[in-house]
Amino acid sequence: MELGNFRQRWQISDCDLITTFQSRLGPTEWLKPYTEDTVIELAKRGVKRIMVIAPGFFSDCLETMNELKLELADSFRKHGGEEYVYVPCLNDSTEAIDILESLSRKHIQCFL
């Protein structure tokens, strides 16, 4: 789903939804804005509550569980934020299994 469709479906204004980029490693320039920098800036500007979703990850891993769920929450609170919510990835949910099954059935046809 495109970002515009997501905003329309959930009635979210442009001000309420920010796309940032995770996974930078080392001194190499990465896609911006960086997630951590953005979250810290929001806290400094007085934003008290945020929710973080990582749609680029199908299942939680060290990066989502450590960096996004724990470290980013600490940074947000350290800079004045109060409520930080991390939305877990699909993981082994029924919805995730249904998606994998649907994709598998669709693509397995070329092997039959």
Tab-separated table of C-alpha atoms in Angstrom:
chain	number	residue	atom	x	y	z
A	1	MET	CA	0.000	0.000	0.000
A	2	GLU	CA	1.381	3.385	-0.949
A	3	LEU	CA	1.905	5.963	1.778
A	4	GLY	CA	-0.828	8.214	0.377
A	5	ASN	CA	-3.335	5.362	0.412
A	6	PHE	CA	-2.310	4.479	3.965
A	7	ARG	CA	-2.890	8.058	5.105
A	8	GLN	CA	-6.270	8.211	3.397
A	9	ARG	CA	-7.438	4.841	4.720
A	10	TRP	CA	-6.542	5.658	8.321
A	11	GLN	CA	-7.348	9.396	8.042
A	12	ILE	CA	-3.848	10.494	9.005
A	13	SER	CA	-2.612	13.937	7.977
A	14	ASP	CA	0.851	14.577	6.554
A	15	CYS	CA	1.906	16.043	9.899
A	16	ASP	CA	1.060	12.871	11.774
A	17	LEU	CA	3.020	10.357	9.692
A	18	ILE	CA	6.738	10.581	8.991
A	19	THR	CA	8.758	8.153	6.892
A	20	THR	CA	12.317	7.635	8.136
A	21	PHE	CA	15.097	5.210	7.294
A	22	GLN	CA	16.727	2.622	9.519
A	23	SER	CA	19.748	0.337	9.048
A	24	ARG	CA	22.581	2.773	8.459
A	25	LEU	CA	25.904	1.151	9.288
A	26	GLY	CA	29.204	2.883	9.825
A	27	PRO	CA	30.206	6.256	8.364
A	28	THR	CA	28.607	5.629	4.964
A	29	GLU	CA	25.817	8.025	4.030
A	30	TRP	CA	22.379	6.369	4.076
A	31	LEU	CA	18.859	7.329	3.049
A	32	LYS	CA	17.511	10.231	5.087
A	33	PRO	CA	15.919	11.266	7.324
A	34	TYR	CA	17.443	8.855	9.821
A	35	THR	CA	15.006	7.290	12.274
A	36	GLU	CA	16.985	8.069	15.418
A	37	ASP	CA	17.681	11.694	14.462
A	38	THR	CA	14.002	12.230	13.665
A	39	VAL	CA	12.758	10.687	16.912
A	40	ILE	CA	15.181	12.778	18.973
A	41	GLU	CA	14.175	15.953	17.103
A	42	LEU	CA	10.491	15.224	17.698
A	43	ALA	CA	11.108	14.806	21.430
A	44	LYS	CA	13.103	18.048	21.552
A	45	ARG	CA	10.222	19.867	19.796
A	46	GLY	CA	7.830	18.753	22.516
A	47	VAL	CA	6.217	15.709	20.936
A	48	LYS	CA	5.306	13.490	23.891
A	49	ARG	CA	3.882	10.390	22.193
A	50	ILE	CA	5.054	8.463	19.144
A	51	MET	CA	4.428	5.098	17.562
A	52	VAL	CA	7.114	3.356	15.511
A	53	ILE	CA	6.290	0.795	12.826
A	54	ALA	CA	8.938	-0.983	10.721
A	55	PRO	CA	7.116	-2.176	7.581
A	56	GLY	CA	10.406	-3.092	5.915
A	57	PHE	CA	10.807	-6.003	8.328
A	58	PHE	CA	8.535	-9.055	8.090
A	59	SER	CA	9.686	-10.467	11.418
A	60	ASP	CA	11.374	-8.965	14.440
A	61	CYS	CA	15.131	-9.401	14.690
A	62	LEU	CA	18.024	-7.896	16.655
A	63	GLU	CA	17.673	-4.620	14.786
A	64	THR	CA	13.984	-4.189	15.501
A	65	MET	CA	14.011	-5.572	19.039
A	66	ASN	CA	17.184	-3.848	20.219
A	67	GLU	CA	17.526	-0.678	18.146
A	68	LEU	CA	13.899	0.228	17.480
A	69	LYS	CA	12.108	-1.176	20.508
A	70	LEU	CA	14.669	-0.496	23.264
A	71	GLU	CA	17.388	1.974	22.237
A	72	LEU	CA	15.126	4.309	20.276
A	73	ALA	CA	12.601	4.374	23.124
A	74	ASP	CA	15.405	5.320	25.541
A	75	SER	CA	16.605	8.104	23.219
A	76	PHE	CA	13.069	9.457	22.846
A	77	ARG	CA	12.520	9.574	26.618
A	78	LYS	CA	16.002	10.951	27.297
A	79	HIS	CA	15.185	13.954	25.090
A	80	GLY	CA	11.787	14.713	26.632
A	81	GLY	CA	9.421	12.187	25.078
A	82	GLU	CA	7.050	10.297	27.343
A	83	GLU	CA	5.130	7.539	25.562
A	84	TYR	CA	6.911	5.400	22.975
A	85	VAL	CA	5.067	2.536	21.302
A	86	TYR	CA	6.813	0.009	19.061
A	87	VAL	CA	4.436	-1.989	16.852
A	88	PRO	CA	5.815	-5.528	16.433
A	89	CYS	CA	6.409	-6.991	12.992
A	90	LEU	CA	4.060	-9.644	11.630
A	91	ASN	CA	6.285	-12.461	12.968
A	92	ASP	CA	4.374	-15.757	13.246
A	93	SER	CA	0.919	-14.200	13.429
A	94	THR	CA	-1.988	-15.760	11.573
A	95	GLU	CA	-1.928	-12.799	9.182
A	96	ALA	CA	1.755	-13.383	8.412
A	97	ILE	CA	1.235	-17.072	7.725
A	98	ASP	CA	-1.730	-16.243	5.468
A	99	ILE	CA	0.410	-13.784	3.505
A	100	LEU	CA	3.221	-16.322	3.094
A	101	GLU	CA	0.777	-19.029	2.047
A	102	SER	CA	-0.861	-16.757	-0.514
A	103	LEU	CA	2.468	-15.680	-1.991
A	104	SER	CA	3.753	-19.261	-2.039
A	105	ARG	CA	0.652	-20.583	-3.790
A	106	LYS	CA	0.839	-17.787	-6.349
A	107	HIS	CA	4.488	-18.387	-7.225
A	108	ILE	CA	4.625	-22.171	-6.909
A	109	GLN	CA	2.548	-22.505	-10.079
A	110	CYS	CA	5.661	-21.993	-12.188
A	111	PHE	CA	7.165	-25.164	-10.661
A	112	LEU	CA	4.165	-27.415	-11.290
